[in-house]
Short mmCIF file of C-alpha atoms in Angstrom, two decimals:
data_model
loop_
_atom_site.label_atom_id
_atom_site.label_comp_id
_atom_site.label_asym_id
_atom_site.label_seq_id
_atom_site.Cartn_x
_atom_site.Cartn_y
_atom_site.Cartn_z
CA UNK A 1060 49.96 5.84 8.67
CA UNK A 1061 45.62 5.65 7.38
CA UNK A 1062 43.49 2.94 8.79
CA UNK A 1063 42.66 1.01 5.59
CA UNK A 1064 40.12 -2.11 5.29
CA UNK A 1065 40.27 -5.17 3.11
CA UNK A 1066 37.05 -5.66 1.08
CA UNK A 1067 37.06 -8.19 -1.40
CA UNK A 1068 35.61 -7.69 -4.56
CA UNK A 1069 35.65 -9.50 -8.07
CA UNK A 1070 35.63 -8.91 -11.94
CA UNK A 1071 35.04 -11.05 -15.31
CA UNK A 1072 38.01 -11.83 -17.15
CA UNK A 1073 38.92 -13.81 -20.61
CA UNK A 1074 40.56 -17.48 -19.85
CA UNK A 1075 40.54 -19.62 -22.78
CA UNK A 1076 41.47 -23.09 -23.06
CA UNK A 1077 41.88 -25.37 -26.38
CA UNK A 1078 41.41 -21.80 -28.06
CA UNK A 1079 38.05 -21.44 -25.81
CA UNK A 1080 37.38 -18.88 -24.88
CA UNK A 1081 34.99 -17.34 -21.87
CA UNK A 1082 34.39 -15.55 -19.10
CA UNK A 1083 34.78 -16.26 -15.17
CA UNK A 1084 34.40 -14.67 -11.89
CA UNK A 1085 38.13 -13.41 -10.63
CA UNK A 1086 37.91 -12.64 -6.75
CA UNK A 1087 40.30 -10.38 -5.51
CA UNK A 1088 40.88 -8.10 -2.37
CA UNK A 1089 42.25 -4.76 -2.23
CA UNK A 1090 42.91 -2.19 0.69
CA UNK A 1091 40.42 0.79 0.50
CA UNK A 1092 40.61 3.41 3.19
CA UNK A 1093 38.83 3.75 6.26
CA UNK A 1094 37.13 6.48 7.54
CA UNK A 1095 37.56 8.19 10.87
CA UNK A 1096 34.94 7.02 13.14
CA UNK A 1097 32.16 9.76 14.10
CA UNK A 1098 32.35 9.93 17.45
CA UNK A 1099 29.21 12.27 17.53
CA UNK A 1100 26.87 9.57 16.26
CA UNK A 1101 28.64 7.71 18.60
CA UNK A 1102 27.75 9.52 21.26
CA UNK A 1103 24.69 10.21 19.89
CA UNK A 1104 23.85 6.44 19.41
CA UNK A 1105 24.68 5.61 23.39
CA UNK A 1106 22.57 8.34 24.09
CA UNK A 1107 19.49 7.57 22.85
CA UNK A 1108 19.84 4.54 24.25
CA UNK A 1109 20.59 5.29 27.61
CA UNK A 1110 17.61 7.26 27.41
CA UNK A 1111 15.72 4.35 25.94
CA UNK A 1112 16.81 2.88 29.41
CA UNK A 1113 15.39 5.18 31.34
CA UNK A 1114 12.19 5.12 30.18
CA UNK A 1115 11.71 1.62 30.58
CA UNK A 1116 13.20 2.33 34.81
CA UNK A 1117 10.67 4.95 35.14
CA UNK A 1118 7.93 2.57 33.90
CA UNK A 1119 9.63 -0.42 36.22
CA UNK A 1120 8.84 2.69 38.90
CA UNK A 1121 5.57 4.14 37.85
CA UNK A 1122 3.64 1.12 37.70
CA UNK A 1123 4.92 0.20 40.92
CA UNK A 1124 4.40 2.68 42.78
CA UNK A 1125 0.56 4.20 41.10
CA UNK A 1126 -0.19 -0.54 41.04
CA UNK A 1127 0.42 -0.27 44.89
CA UNK A 1128 -1.61 2.35 45.12
CA UNK A 1129 -4.37 1.20 42.98
CA UNK A 1130 -4.59 -1.65 45.15
CA UNK A 1131 -5.46 -0.28 48.42
CA UNK A 1132 -8.64 0.33 45.91
CA UNK A 1133 -9.23 -2.14 43.78
CA UNK A 1134 -10.09 -6.15 44.61
CA UNK A 1135 -7.73 -7.03 42.24
CA UNK A 1136 -3.90 -6.41 42.15
CA UNK A 1137 -3.78 -7.30 38.33
CA UNK A 1138 -6.12 -4.30 37.26
CA UNK A 1139 -4.46 -2.43 39.22
CA UNK A 1140 -1.17 -2.63 38.05
CA UNK A 1141 -2.26 -2.67 34.14
CA UNK A 1142 -4.26 1.02 35.17
CA UNK A 1143 -0.79 2.30 36.29
CA UNK A 1144 1.07 1.36 33.54
CA UNK A 1145 -1.20 3.29 31.41
CA UNK A 1146 0.19 6.73 33.05
CA UNK A 1147 4.26 6.37 32.11
CA UNK A 1148 2.57 4.78 28.66
CA UNK A 1149 0.43 7.82 27.60
CA UNK A 1150 3.13 10.16 28.29
CA UNK A 1151 5.52 7.93 26.14
CA UNK A 1152 3.28 7.17 23.82
CA UNK A 1153 2.63 11.35 23.39
CA UNK A 1154 6.98 11.44 23.22
CA UNK A 1155 6.82 8.97 20.07
CA UNK A 1156 4.40 11.57 18.86
CA UNK A 1157 6.65 14.33 18.97
CA UNK A 1158 9.31 12.11 17.26
CA UNK A 1159 7.14 10.98 14.64
CA UNK A 1160 6.34 15.15 13.69
CA UNK A 1161 9.90 16.06 14.58
CA UNK A 1162 10.48 17.77 11.59
CA UNK A 1163 7.21 20.04 11.78
CA UNK A 1164 7.46 21.68 14.68
CA UNK A 1165 3.34 22.95 14.41
CA UNK A 1166 2.33 18.68 14.26
CA UNK A 1167 4.04 18.37 17.91
CA UNK A 1168 3.25 21.11 19.08
CA UNK A 1169 -0.04 19.22 19.93
CA UNK A 1170 1.57 15.96 21.70
CA UNK A 1171 4.15 18.18 23.54
CA UNK A 1172 1.53 19.43 25.80
CA UNK A 1173 -0.20 16.15 25.37
CA UNK A 1174 3.00 14.80 27.26
CA UNK A 1175 3.27 17.65 29.95
CA UNK A 1176 0.01 17.28 31.40
CA UNK A 1177 0.24 13.21 31.57
CA UNK A 1178 4.14 13.11 33.04
CA UNK A 1179 1.91 15.85 35.50
CA UNK A 1180 -1.21 13.32 36.27
CA UNK A 1181 1.66 10.56 36.83
CA UNK A 1182 3.69 11.83 39.09
CA UNK A 1183 0.67 13.65 41.36
CA UNK A 1184 -0.05 9.69 41.26
CA UNK A 1185 3.50 9.25 42.74
CA UNK A 1186 3.59 11.77 44.82
CA UNK A 1187 0.69 10.68 46.22
CA UNK A 1188 1.69 7.18 46.81
CA UNK A 1189 3.91 8.33 48.95
CA UNK A 1190 1.55 11.04 50.80
CA UNK A 1191 -0.60 7.90 51.60
CA UNK A 1192 2.39 5.87 53.17
CA UNK A 1193 3.44 8.56 54.80
CA UNK A 1194 6.03 9.28 53.25
CA UNK A 1195 5.57 12.70 51.43
CA UNK A 1196 9.35 13.94 51.11
CA UNK A 1197 9.99 10.68 50.10
CA UNK A 1198 6.71 10.35 47.65
CA UNK A 1199 7.93 13.95 46.10
CA UNK A 1200 11.94 12.20 45.54
CA UNK A 1201 9.79 9.13 43.85
CA UNK A 1202 7.69 11.51 41.01
CA UNK A 1203 10.92 12.78 39.77
CA UNK A 1204 11.18 9.76 37.78
CA UNK A 1205 9.48 9.91 35.67
CA UNK A 1206 10.24 13.84 35.32
CA UNK A 1207 14.05 12.86 34.90
CA UNK A 1208 12.96 10.67 32.56
CA UNK A 1209 10.90 13.44 30.27
CA UNK A 1210 14.05 15.18 30.50
CA UNK A 1211 15.99 13.16 28.80
CA UNK A 1212 13.55 12.23 26.21
CA UNK A 1213 12.72 16.02 25.50
CA UNK A 1214 16.18 16.68 25.25
CA UNK A 1215 17.04 13.72 23.22
CA UNK A 1216 14.43 14.11 20.77
CA UNK A 1217 15.18 18.19 20.05
CA UNK A 1218 18.97 17.28 18.97
CA UNK A 1219 17.60 14.68 16.24
CA UNK A 1220 14.77 17.40 15.65
CA UNK A 1221 14.99 18.65 12.23
CA UNK A 1222 12.65 22.02 11.56
CA UNK A 1223 12.29 22.98 8.08
CA UNK A 1224 12.32 26.54 6.65
CA UNK A 1225 8.63 28.51 5.90
CA UNK A 1226 8.79 27.93 2.36
CA UNK A 1227 10.20 24.18 2.65
CA UNK A 1228 7.19 24.09 5.14
CA UNK A 1229 4.08 25.30 3.34
CA UNK A 1230 5.40 22.76 0.00
CA UNK A 1231 4.91 20.14 2.45
CA UNK A 1232 2.04 21.43 3.43
CA UNK A 1233 0.75 20.93 0.76
CA UNK A 1234 1.76 18.07 -0.75
CA UNK A 1235 0.71 16.36 2.36
CA UNK A 1236 -2.44 18.26 1.33
CA UNK A 1237 -2.77 16.71 -1.98
CA UNK A 1238 -2.13 13.04 -0.64
CA UNK A 1239 -4.88 13.57 1.66
CA UNK A 1240 -7.48 14.27 -0.36
CA UNK A 1241 -6.40 11.63 -2.83
CA UNK A 1242 -6.71 9.31 0.02
CA UNK A 1243 -10.26 10.74 1.24
CA UNK A 1244 -11.34 9.84 -2.15
CA UNK A 1245 -10.74 6.22 -2.12
CA UNK A 1246 -12.64 6.14 1.04
CA UNK A 1247 -15.59 8.49 -0.49
CA UNK A 1248 -15.73 6.27 -3.36
CA UNK A 1249 -15.99 3.40 -1.85
CA UNK A 1250 -19.28 4.65 0.53
CA UNK A 1251 -20.91 6.32 -2.92
CA UNK A 1252 -20.32 2.54 -4.55
CA UNK A 1253 -20.93 1.03 -1.28
CA UNK A 1254 -24.44 3.36 -0.90
CA UNK A 1255 -25.28 3.05 -5.17
CA UNK A 1256 -25.53 -0.68 -3.95
CA UNK A 1257 -27.51 -0.25 -1.48
CA UNK A 1258 -30.50 1.22 -4.04
CA UNK A 1259 -30.11 -1.15 -6.07
CA UNK A 1260 -30.38 -3.93 -3.78
CA UNK A 1261 -33.26 -1.92 -2.80
CA UNK A 1262 -34.97 -1.33 -6.41
CA UNK A 1263 -34.94 -4.58 -6.40
CA UNK A 1264 -36.58 -6.18 -4.41
CA UNK A 1265 -39.22 -3.30 -4.11
CA UNK A 1266 -39.84 -4.78 -7.84
CA UNK A 1267 -40.16 -8.37 -6.77
CA UNK A 1268 -42.26 -7.32 -4.57
CA UNK A 1269 -45.22 -5.56 -6.48
CA UNK A 1270 -44.65 -8.55 -9.41
CA UNK A 1271 -43.38 -5.51 -11.57
CA UNK A 1272 -40.51 -7.46 -14.82
CA UNK A 1273 -37.47 -6.28 -14.31
CA UNK A 1274 -37.69 -2.72 -18.22
CA UNK A 1275 -34.49 -4.24 -19.90
CA UNK A 1276 -36.54 -8.14 -19.20
CA UNK A 1277 -38.43 -9.02 -23.14
CA UNK A 1278 -41.97 -10.21 -22.44
CA UNK A 1279 -41.91 -13.57 -24.08
CA UNK A 1280 -38.54 -16.36 -26.28
CA UNK A 1281 -40.54 -14.63 -29.22
CA UNK A 1282 -39.72 -11.08 -29.41
CA UNK A 1283 -35.28 -12.10 -28.66
CA UNK A 1284 -34.22 -10.16 -31.64
CA UNK A 1285 -32.36 -12.15 -33.65
CA UNK A 1286 -28.87 -11.93 -34.32
CA UNK A 1287 -27.57 -11.11 -37.59
CA UNK A 1288 -26.86 -14.07 -38.89
CA UNK A 1289 -29.88 -15.27 -38.51
CA UNK A 1290 -31.58 -12.33 -40.59
CA UNK A 1291 -29.15 -12.86 -43.11
CA UNK A 1292 -29.19 -16.57 -43.86
CA UNK A 1293 -31.32 -17.79 -46.78
CA UNK A 1294 -32.83 -21.73 -45.84
CA UNK A 1295 -31.33 -24.48 -46.32
CA UNK A 1296 -31.88 -27.03 -49.01
CA UNK A 1297 -30.95 -30.08 -48.28
CA UNK A 1298 -27.09 -30.57 -48.62
CA UNK A 1299 -25.38 -28.58 -51.02
CA UNK A 1300 -22.41 -28.23 -52.73
CA UNK A 1301 -20.37 -25.41 -53.02
CA UNK A 1302 -20.73 -23.76 -55.95
CA UNK A 1303 -24.65 -24.40 -54.88
CA UNK A 1304 -24.76 -22.86 -51.91
CA UNK A 1305 -22.79 -19.99 -53.37
CA UNK A 1306 -25.21 -19.88 -56.09
CA UNK A 1307 -28.47 -19.45 -52.78
CA UNK A 1308 -26.37 -16.63 -51.93
CA UNK A 1309 -26.32 -14.47 -54.27
CA UNK A 1310 -29.96 -15.14 -55.19
CA UNK A 1311 -31.00 -14.56 -51.28
CA UNK A 1312 -29.53 -11.52 -51.59
CA UNK A 1313 -25.76 -11.91 -50.14
CA UNK A 1314 -23.67 -9.70 -51.97
CA UNK A 1315 -20.68 -9.16 -49.11
CA UNK A 1316 -17.71 -12.28 -49.42
CA UNK A 1317 -17.59 -13.04 -45.14
CA UNK A 1318 -21.21 -13.55 -45.57
CA UNK A 1319 -21.68 -16.18 -48.71
CA UNK A 1320 -18.23 -17.10 -46.46
CA UNK A 1321 -20.39 -17.85 -43.46
CA UNK A 1322 -23.14 -19.21 -45.41
CA UNK A 1323 -21.10 -21.38 -46.76
CA UNK A 1324 -19.72 -22.96 -43.81
CA UNK A 1325 -23.00 -23.09 -42.47
CA UNK A 1326 -25.39 -25.15 -45.37
CA UNK A 1327 -22.72 -26.73 -47.00
CA UNK A 1328 -19.36 -27.28 -45.20
CA UNK A 1329 -18.45 -26.24 -42.34
CA UNK A 1330 -14.15 -26.28 -43.59
CA UNK A 1331 -14.10 -24.57 -46.89
CA UNK A 1332 -11.44 -22.66 -47.00
CA UNK A 1333 -12.47 -18.37 -47.52
CA UNK A 1334 -10.39 -19.24 -50.45
CA UNK A 1335 -11.93 -21.35 -52.98
CA UNK A 1336 -15.44 -19.94 -51.02
CA UNK A 1337 -14.77 -16.73 -53.06
CA UNK A 1338 -13.18 -17.93 -56.60
CA UNK A 1339 -16.52 -19.52 -56.79
CA UNK A 1340 -18.41 -15.95 -56.20
CA UNK A 1341 -15.91 -14.28 -58.94
CA UNK A 1342 -16.65 -17.26 -61.03
CA UNK A 1343 -20.24 -16.72 -60.41
CA UNK A 1344 -20.13 -13.18 -60.57
CA UNK A 1345 -18.64 -12.87 -63.82
CA UNK A 1346 -20.96 -15.49 -65.43
CA UNK A 1347 -24.21 -13.41 -64.57
#
């Protein structure tokens, strides 16, 4: 009999009271078949967790051994152990970069080679500590701790890696190059903007130092251009009625209805309705 698990679900059902119906939430439970255990995933998760524990143990062991070696020549013990921590962190960081490039074997090659070089240096430092302590054999055995951790992580990463075929890899490279180009242009445009702002600020500073006035600024307030409304507005001769204002506008050459409305509101009634002004304008034009 297959295994099942109980799942709670909900649905809207009609419910009527006194002739009024509303949709209410009905909660119910159903038994769903439960898939069998994915033992492959469980085993892989366990192996990955074991590799993580081995990596931590390798860091502790190498740091203790190399730190004791450096402490012989470094006055500050904390500094010696901090420097010793670098040896294993370097190749572990290279392993992390190799993990990030697991879909691209070409990009993963460099961190893989760098990780092996860093591992060899760390193992040599641990072996040197055993040799200086007079226990060369024990130092060689101790150095294999980092080597075993590296081997374990290499096997795990190879199992997680999913290399792409040649055509898919080329497509991914093209998309990566296109996105990288757009990202690079953001930095280039930002650099060009800063350069243009620096040039503008330099020109402004030089103009101020030489006493030259900006080219776009008028020489005096009298030379400032008048707005179109000021050019087309005739002078006002005291208070006016709407009819007098419209007649004055016509005699001054203002023929556009919108301009007439603006003039009436300026010299006669600021709240004059546009319909009334236009009606008066049509009436005066017919009688003219």
